[in-house]
XYZ file of N, CA and C in Angstrom:
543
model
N 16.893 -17.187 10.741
C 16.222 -16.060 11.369
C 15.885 -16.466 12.800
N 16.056 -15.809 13.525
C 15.588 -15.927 14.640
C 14.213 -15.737 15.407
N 14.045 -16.282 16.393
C 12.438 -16.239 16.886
C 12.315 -14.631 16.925
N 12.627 -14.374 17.703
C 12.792 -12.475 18.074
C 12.275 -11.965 16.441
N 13.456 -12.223 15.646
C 13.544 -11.505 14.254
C 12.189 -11.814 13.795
N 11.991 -13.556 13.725
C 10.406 -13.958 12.920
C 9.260 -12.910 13.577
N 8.955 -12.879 15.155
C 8.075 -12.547 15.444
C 8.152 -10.535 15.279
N 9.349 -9.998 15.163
C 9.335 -8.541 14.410
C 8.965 -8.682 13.186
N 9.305 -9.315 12.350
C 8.843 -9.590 10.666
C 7.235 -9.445 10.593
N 7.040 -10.733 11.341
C 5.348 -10.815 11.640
C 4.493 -9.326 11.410
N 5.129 -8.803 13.150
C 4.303 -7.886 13.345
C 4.352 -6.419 12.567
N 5.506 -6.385 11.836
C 5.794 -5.088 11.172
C 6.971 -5.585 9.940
N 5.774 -6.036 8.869
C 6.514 -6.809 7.435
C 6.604 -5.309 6.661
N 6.637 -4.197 6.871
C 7.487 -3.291 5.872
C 9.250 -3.212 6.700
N 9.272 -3.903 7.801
C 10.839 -3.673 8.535
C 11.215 -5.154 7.756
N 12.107 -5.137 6.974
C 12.873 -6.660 6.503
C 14.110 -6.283 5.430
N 14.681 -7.425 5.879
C 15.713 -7.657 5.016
C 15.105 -7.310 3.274
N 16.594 -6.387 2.591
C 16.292 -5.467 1.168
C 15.750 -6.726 0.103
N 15.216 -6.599 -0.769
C 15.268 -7.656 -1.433
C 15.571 -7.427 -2.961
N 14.839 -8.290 -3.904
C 15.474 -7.828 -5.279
C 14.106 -6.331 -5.956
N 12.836 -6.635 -5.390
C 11.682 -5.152 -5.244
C 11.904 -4.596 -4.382
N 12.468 -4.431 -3.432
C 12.503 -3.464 -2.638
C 12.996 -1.947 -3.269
N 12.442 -0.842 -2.863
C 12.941 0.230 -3.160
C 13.968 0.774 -2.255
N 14.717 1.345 -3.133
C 15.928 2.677 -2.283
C 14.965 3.395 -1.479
N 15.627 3.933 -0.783
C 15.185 4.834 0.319
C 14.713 6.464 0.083
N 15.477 6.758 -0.831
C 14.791 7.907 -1.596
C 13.738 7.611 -2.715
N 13.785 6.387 -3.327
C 12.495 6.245 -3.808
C 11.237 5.877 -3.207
N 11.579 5.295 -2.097
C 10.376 5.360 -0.950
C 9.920 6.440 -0.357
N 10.726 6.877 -0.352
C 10.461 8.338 0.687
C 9.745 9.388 -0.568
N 9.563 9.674 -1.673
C 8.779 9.570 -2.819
C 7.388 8.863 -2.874
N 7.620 7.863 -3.130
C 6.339 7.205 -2.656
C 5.409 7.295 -1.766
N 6.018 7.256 -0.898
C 5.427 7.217 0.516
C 4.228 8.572 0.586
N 5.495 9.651 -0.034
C 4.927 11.141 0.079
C 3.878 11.219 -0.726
N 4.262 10.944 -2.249
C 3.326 11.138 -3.336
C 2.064 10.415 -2.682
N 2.527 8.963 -2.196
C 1.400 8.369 -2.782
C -0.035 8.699 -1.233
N 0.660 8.808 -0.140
C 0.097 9.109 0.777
C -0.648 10.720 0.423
N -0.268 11.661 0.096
C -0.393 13.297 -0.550
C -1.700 12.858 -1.062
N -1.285 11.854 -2.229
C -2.850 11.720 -3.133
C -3.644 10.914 -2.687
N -3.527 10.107 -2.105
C -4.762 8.846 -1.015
C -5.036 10.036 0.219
N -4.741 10.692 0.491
C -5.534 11.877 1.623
C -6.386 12.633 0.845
N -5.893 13.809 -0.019
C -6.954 14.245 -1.321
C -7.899 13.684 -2.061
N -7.489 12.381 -2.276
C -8.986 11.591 -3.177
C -10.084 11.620 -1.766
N -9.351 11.106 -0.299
C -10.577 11.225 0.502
C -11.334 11.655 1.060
N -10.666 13.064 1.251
C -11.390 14.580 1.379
C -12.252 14.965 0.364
N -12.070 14.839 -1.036
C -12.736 15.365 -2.243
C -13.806 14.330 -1.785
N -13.824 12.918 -2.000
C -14.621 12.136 -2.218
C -15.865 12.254 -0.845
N -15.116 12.563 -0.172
C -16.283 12.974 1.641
C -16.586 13.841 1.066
N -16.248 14.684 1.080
C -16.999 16.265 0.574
C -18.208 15.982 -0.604
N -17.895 15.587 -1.728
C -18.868 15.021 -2.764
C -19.920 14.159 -1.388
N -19.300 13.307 -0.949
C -20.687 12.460 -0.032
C -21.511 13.120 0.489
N -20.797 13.819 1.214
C -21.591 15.160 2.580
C -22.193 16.326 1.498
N -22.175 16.574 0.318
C -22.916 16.941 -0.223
C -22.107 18.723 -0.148
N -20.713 18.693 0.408
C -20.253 19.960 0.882
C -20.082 20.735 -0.647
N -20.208 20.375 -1.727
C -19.956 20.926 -3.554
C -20.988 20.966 -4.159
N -20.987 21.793 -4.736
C -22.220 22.009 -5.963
C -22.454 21.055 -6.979
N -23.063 20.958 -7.918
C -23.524 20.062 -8.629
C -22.516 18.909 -9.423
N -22.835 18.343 -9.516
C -21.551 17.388 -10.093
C -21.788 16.570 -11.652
N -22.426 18.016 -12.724
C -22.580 17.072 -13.654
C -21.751 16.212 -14.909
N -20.205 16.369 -14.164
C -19.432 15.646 -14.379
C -19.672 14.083 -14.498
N -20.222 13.721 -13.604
C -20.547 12.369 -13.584
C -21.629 11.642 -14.022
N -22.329 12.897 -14.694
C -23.611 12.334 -16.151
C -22.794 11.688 -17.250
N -21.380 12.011 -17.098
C -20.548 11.552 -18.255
C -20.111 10.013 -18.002
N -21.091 8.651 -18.785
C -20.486 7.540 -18.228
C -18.666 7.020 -18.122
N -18.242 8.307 -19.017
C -16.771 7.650 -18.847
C -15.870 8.341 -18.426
N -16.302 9.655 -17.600
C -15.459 10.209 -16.258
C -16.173 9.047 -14.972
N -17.240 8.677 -15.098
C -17.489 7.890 -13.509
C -16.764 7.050 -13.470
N -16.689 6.614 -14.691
C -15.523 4.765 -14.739
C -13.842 5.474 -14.583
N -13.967 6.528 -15.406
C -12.367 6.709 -14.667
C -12.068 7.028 -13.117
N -13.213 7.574 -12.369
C -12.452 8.504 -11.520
C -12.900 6.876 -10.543
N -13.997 6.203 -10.786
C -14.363 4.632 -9.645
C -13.146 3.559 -10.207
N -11.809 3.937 -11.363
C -11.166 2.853 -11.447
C -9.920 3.309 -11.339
N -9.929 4.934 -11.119
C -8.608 5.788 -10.586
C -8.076 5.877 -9.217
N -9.554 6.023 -8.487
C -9.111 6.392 -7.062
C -8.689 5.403 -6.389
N -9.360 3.929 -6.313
C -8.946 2.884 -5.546
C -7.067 2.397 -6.340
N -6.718 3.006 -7.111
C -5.678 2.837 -8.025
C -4.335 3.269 -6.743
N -4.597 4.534 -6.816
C -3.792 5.241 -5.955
C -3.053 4.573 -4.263
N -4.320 4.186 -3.392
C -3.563 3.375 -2.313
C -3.293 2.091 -2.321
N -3.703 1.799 -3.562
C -3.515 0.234 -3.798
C -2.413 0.168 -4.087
N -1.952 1.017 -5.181
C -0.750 1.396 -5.717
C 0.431 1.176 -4.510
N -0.083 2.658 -3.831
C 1.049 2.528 -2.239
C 1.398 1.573 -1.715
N 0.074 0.608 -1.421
C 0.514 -0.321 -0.291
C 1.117 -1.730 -1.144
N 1.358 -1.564 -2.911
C 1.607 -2.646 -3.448
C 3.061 -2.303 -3.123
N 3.099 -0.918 -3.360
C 5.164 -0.896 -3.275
C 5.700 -0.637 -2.300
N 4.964 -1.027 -1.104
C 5.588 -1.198 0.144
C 5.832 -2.015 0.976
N 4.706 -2.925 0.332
C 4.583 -3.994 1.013
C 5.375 -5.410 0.775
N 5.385 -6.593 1.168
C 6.366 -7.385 0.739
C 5.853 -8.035 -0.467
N 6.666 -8.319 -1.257
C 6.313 -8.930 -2.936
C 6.531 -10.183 -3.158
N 6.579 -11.106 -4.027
C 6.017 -12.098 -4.173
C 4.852 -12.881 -3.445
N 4.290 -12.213 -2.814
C 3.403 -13.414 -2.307
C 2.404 -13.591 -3.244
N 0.972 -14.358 -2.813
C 0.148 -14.338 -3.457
C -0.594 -13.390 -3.498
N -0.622 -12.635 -2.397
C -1.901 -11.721 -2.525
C -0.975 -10.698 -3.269
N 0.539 -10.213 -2.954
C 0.886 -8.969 -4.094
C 0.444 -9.376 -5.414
N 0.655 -11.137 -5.574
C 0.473 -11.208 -7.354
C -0.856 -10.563 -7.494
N -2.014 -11.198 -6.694
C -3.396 -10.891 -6.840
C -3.715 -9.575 -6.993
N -3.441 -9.011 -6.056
C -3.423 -7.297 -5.862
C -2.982 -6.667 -6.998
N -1.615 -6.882 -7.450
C -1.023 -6.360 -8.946
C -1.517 -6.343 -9.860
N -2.334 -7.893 -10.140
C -3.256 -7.745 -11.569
C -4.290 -6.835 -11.367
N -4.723 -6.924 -9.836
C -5.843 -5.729 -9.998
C -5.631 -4.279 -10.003
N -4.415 -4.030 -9.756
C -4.222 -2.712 -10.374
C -3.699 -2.505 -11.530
N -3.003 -3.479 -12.024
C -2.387 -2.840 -13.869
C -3.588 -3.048 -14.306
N -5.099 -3.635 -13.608
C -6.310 -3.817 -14.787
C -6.981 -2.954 -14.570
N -6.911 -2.350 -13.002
C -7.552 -1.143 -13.062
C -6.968 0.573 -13.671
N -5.317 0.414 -14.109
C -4.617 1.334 -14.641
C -5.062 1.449 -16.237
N -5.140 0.290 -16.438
C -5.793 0.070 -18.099
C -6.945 0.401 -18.125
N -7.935 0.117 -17.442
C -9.332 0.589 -17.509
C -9.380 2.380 -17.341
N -8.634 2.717 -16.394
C -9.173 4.126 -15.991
C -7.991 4.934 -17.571
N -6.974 4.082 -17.964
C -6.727 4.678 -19.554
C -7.166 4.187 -20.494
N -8.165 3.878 -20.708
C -8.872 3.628 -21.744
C -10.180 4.244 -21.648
N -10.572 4.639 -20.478
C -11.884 5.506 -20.067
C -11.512 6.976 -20.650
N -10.233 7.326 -20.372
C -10.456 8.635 -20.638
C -10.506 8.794 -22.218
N -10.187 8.316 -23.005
C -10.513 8.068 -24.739
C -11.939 8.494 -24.664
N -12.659 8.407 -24.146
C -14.119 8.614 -24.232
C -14.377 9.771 -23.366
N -13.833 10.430 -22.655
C -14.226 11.720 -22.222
C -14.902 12.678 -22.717
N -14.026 13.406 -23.846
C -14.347 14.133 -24.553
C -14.850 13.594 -26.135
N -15.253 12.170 -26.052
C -15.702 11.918 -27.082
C -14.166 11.220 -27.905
N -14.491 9.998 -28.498
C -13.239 9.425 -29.064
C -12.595 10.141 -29.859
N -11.150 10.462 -30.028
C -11.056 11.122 -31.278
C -10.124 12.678 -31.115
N -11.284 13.232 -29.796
C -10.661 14.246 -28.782
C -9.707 14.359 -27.649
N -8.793 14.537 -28.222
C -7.790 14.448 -27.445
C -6.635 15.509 -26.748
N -6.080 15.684 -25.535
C -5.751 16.815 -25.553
C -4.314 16.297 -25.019
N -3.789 16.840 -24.108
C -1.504 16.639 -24.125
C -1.939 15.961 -22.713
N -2.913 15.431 -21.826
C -3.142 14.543 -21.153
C -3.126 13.385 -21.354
N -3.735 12.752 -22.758
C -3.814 11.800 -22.899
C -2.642 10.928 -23.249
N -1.376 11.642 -23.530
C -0.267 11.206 -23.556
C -0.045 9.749 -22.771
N -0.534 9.864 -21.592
C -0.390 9.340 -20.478
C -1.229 7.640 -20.838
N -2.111 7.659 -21.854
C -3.070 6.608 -22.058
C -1.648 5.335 -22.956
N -1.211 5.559 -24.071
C -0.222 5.145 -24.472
C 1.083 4.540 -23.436
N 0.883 5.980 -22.597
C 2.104 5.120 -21.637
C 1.915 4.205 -20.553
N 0.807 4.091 -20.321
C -0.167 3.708 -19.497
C 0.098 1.871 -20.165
N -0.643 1.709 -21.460
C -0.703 0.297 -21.818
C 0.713 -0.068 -22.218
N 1.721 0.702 -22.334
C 3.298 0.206 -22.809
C 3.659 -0.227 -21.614
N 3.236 0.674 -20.058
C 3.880 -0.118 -19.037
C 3.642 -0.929 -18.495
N 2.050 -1.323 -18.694
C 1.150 -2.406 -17.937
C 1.853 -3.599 -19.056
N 1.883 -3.604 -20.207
C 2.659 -4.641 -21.070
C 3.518 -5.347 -20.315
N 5.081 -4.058 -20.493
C 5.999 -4.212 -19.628
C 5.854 -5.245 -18.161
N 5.352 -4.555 -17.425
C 5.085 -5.283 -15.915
C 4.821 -6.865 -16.038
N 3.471 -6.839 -17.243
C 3.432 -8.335 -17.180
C 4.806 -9.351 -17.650
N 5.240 -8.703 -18.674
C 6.375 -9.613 -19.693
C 7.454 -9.458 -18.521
N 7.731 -8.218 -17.951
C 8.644 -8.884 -17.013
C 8.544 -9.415 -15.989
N 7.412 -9.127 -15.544
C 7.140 -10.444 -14.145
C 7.159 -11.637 -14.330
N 6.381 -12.090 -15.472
C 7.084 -13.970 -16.159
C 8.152 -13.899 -16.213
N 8.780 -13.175 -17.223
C 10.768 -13.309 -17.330
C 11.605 -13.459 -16.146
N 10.394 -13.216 -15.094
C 11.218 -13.024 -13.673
C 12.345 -11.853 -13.504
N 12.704 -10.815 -14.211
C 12.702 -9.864 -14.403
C 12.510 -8.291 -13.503
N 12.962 -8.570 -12.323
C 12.189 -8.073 -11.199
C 12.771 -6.731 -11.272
N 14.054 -6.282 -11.685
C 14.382 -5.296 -11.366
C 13.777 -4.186 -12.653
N 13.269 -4.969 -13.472
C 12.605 -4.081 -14.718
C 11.568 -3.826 -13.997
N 10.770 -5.031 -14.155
C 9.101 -4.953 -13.549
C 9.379 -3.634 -12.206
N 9.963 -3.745 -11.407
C 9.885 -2.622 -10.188
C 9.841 -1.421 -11.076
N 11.069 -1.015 -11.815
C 10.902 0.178 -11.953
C 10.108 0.662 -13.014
N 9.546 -0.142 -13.816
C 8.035 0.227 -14.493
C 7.028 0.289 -14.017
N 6.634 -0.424 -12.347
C 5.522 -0.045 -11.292
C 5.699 1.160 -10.669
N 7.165 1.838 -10.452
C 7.465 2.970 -10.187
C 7.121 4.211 -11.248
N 7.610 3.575 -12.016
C 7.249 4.758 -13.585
C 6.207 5.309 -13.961
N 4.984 3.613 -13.769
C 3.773 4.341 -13.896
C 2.773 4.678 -12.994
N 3.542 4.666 -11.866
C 2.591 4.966 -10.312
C 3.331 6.330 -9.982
N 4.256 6.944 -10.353
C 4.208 8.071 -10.115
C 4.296 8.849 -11.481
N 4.465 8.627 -12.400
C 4.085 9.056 -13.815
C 2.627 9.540 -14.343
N 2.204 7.969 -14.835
C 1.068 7.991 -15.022
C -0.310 8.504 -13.816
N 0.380 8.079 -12.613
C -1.170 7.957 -11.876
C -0.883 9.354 -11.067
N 0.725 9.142 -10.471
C 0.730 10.835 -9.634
C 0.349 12.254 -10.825
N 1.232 12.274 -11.271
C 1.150 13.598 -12.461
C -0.516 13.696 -12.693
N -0.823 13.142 -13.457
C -1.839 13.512 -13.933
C -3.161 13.997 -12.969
N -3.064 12.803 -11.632
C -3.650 13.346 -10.140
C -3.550 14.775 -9.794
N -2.535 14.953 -10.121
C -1.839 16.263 -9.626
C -2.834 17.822 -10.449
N -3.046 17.361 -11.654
C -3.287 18.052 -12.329
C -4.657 17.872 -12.567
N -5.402 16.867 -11.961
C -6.831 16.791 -11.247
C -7.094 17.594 -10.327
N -6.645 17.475 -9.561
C -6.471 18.717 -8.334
C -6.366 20.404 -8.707
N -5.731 20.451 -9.392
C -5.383 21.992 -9.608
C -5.428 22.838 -10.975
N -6.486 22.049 -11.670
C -6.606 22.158 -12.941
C -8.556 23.140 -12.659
N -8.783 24.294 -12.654
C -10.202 24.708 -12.399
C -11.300 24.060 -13.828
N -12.443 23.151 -12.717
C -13.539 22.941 -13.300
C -13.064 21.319 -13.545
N -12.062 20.903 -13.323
C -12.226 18.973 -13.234
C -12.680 18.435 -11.849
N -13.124 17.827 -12.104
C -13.983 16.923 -11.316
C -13.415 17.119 -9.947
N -12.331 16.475 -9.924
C -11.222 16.856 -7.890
C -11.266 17.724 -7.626
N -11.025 18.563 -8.614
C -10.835 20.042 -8.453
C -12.033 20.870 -7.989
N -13.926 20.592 -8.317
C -14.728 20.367 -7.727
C -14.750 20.293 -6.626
N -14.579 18.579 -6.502
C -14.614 17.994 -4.890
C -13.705 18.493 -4.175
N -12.458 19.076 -4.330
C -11.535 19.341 -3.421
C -11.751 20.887 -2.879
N -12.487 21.798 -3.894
C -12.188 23.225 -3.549
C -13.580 23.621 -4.020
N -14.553 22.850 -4.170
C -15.863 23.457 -4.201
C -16.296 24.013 -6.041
């Protein structure tokens, strides 16, 4: 590599040579969209809730919507900047465990929403949720990279976009609150 090249790498490490995580270009351009779309919306809803711009929020008397939505939202740009950024290092490893632990936590919170037991065609997502966080780990030891990617893809726009989505535009959930009053 060259000095020129090192010191572009440096200053702008999403420009580099493809690697074995790297995404296609249409799956980035996906990403990018989704995941940027929903890291703007969580921060508008979430200002608005601050600034006090929404009515009451007794959504969050419920201890296990607060743990989902405080182990959902930081999920989302963490998410982004894990699959964009360059991989193997240490801090992606670091960063990664903290989001497949925060993907597991915010699916296992919602089991308790409506009370254990209650369940509705959302929760689908809880099952797929711990099959892929499995996945990710077993194939990141196996070294396994081209699995592990596209099960961080699967369940970052699966699990975490979709169901976001339907936070948003679903009347009387919580985003849906913060986002539109």
């Amino acid at each position: 590599m060259t000095a020129l090249a090192t010191v572009n790498a440096y200053l702008n490490p999403f420009h580099r040579p493809a690697g074995a995580l790297d995404l296609g270009p249409l799956t980035r351009g996906i990403v990018i969209v989704a995941g940027s779309a929903m890291t703007t919306l969580c921060v508008i809803a979430i200002m608005r809730g601050i600034l006090g711009l929404t009515p009451d929020l007794p959504h969050l008397q419920n201890w296990a919507i607060a743990v989902h939505v405080a182990t959902v939202v930081p999920c989302v740009p963490l998410g982004l900047y894990l699959l964009l950024a360059p991989k193997g290092t240490p801090m992606h490893k670091q960063l990664g465990k903290l989001w497949v632990a925060l993907m597991v936590v915010t699916a296992t919170s919602t089991l308790w929403i409506h009370g254990l037991g209650n369940f509705s065609w959302i929760h689908i997502f809880v099952p797929m949720t711990y099959r892929a966080a499995w996945m990710i780990i077993t194939s990141a030891r196996a070294r396994n990279f081209k699995k592990h990617r596209n099960e961080i893809i699967g369940l970052f726009l699966g699990a975490l976009m979709i169901p976001g989505i339907f936070s948003f535009v679903i009347d009387g959930r919580l985003m849906n609150v913060l986002l539109l009053g």
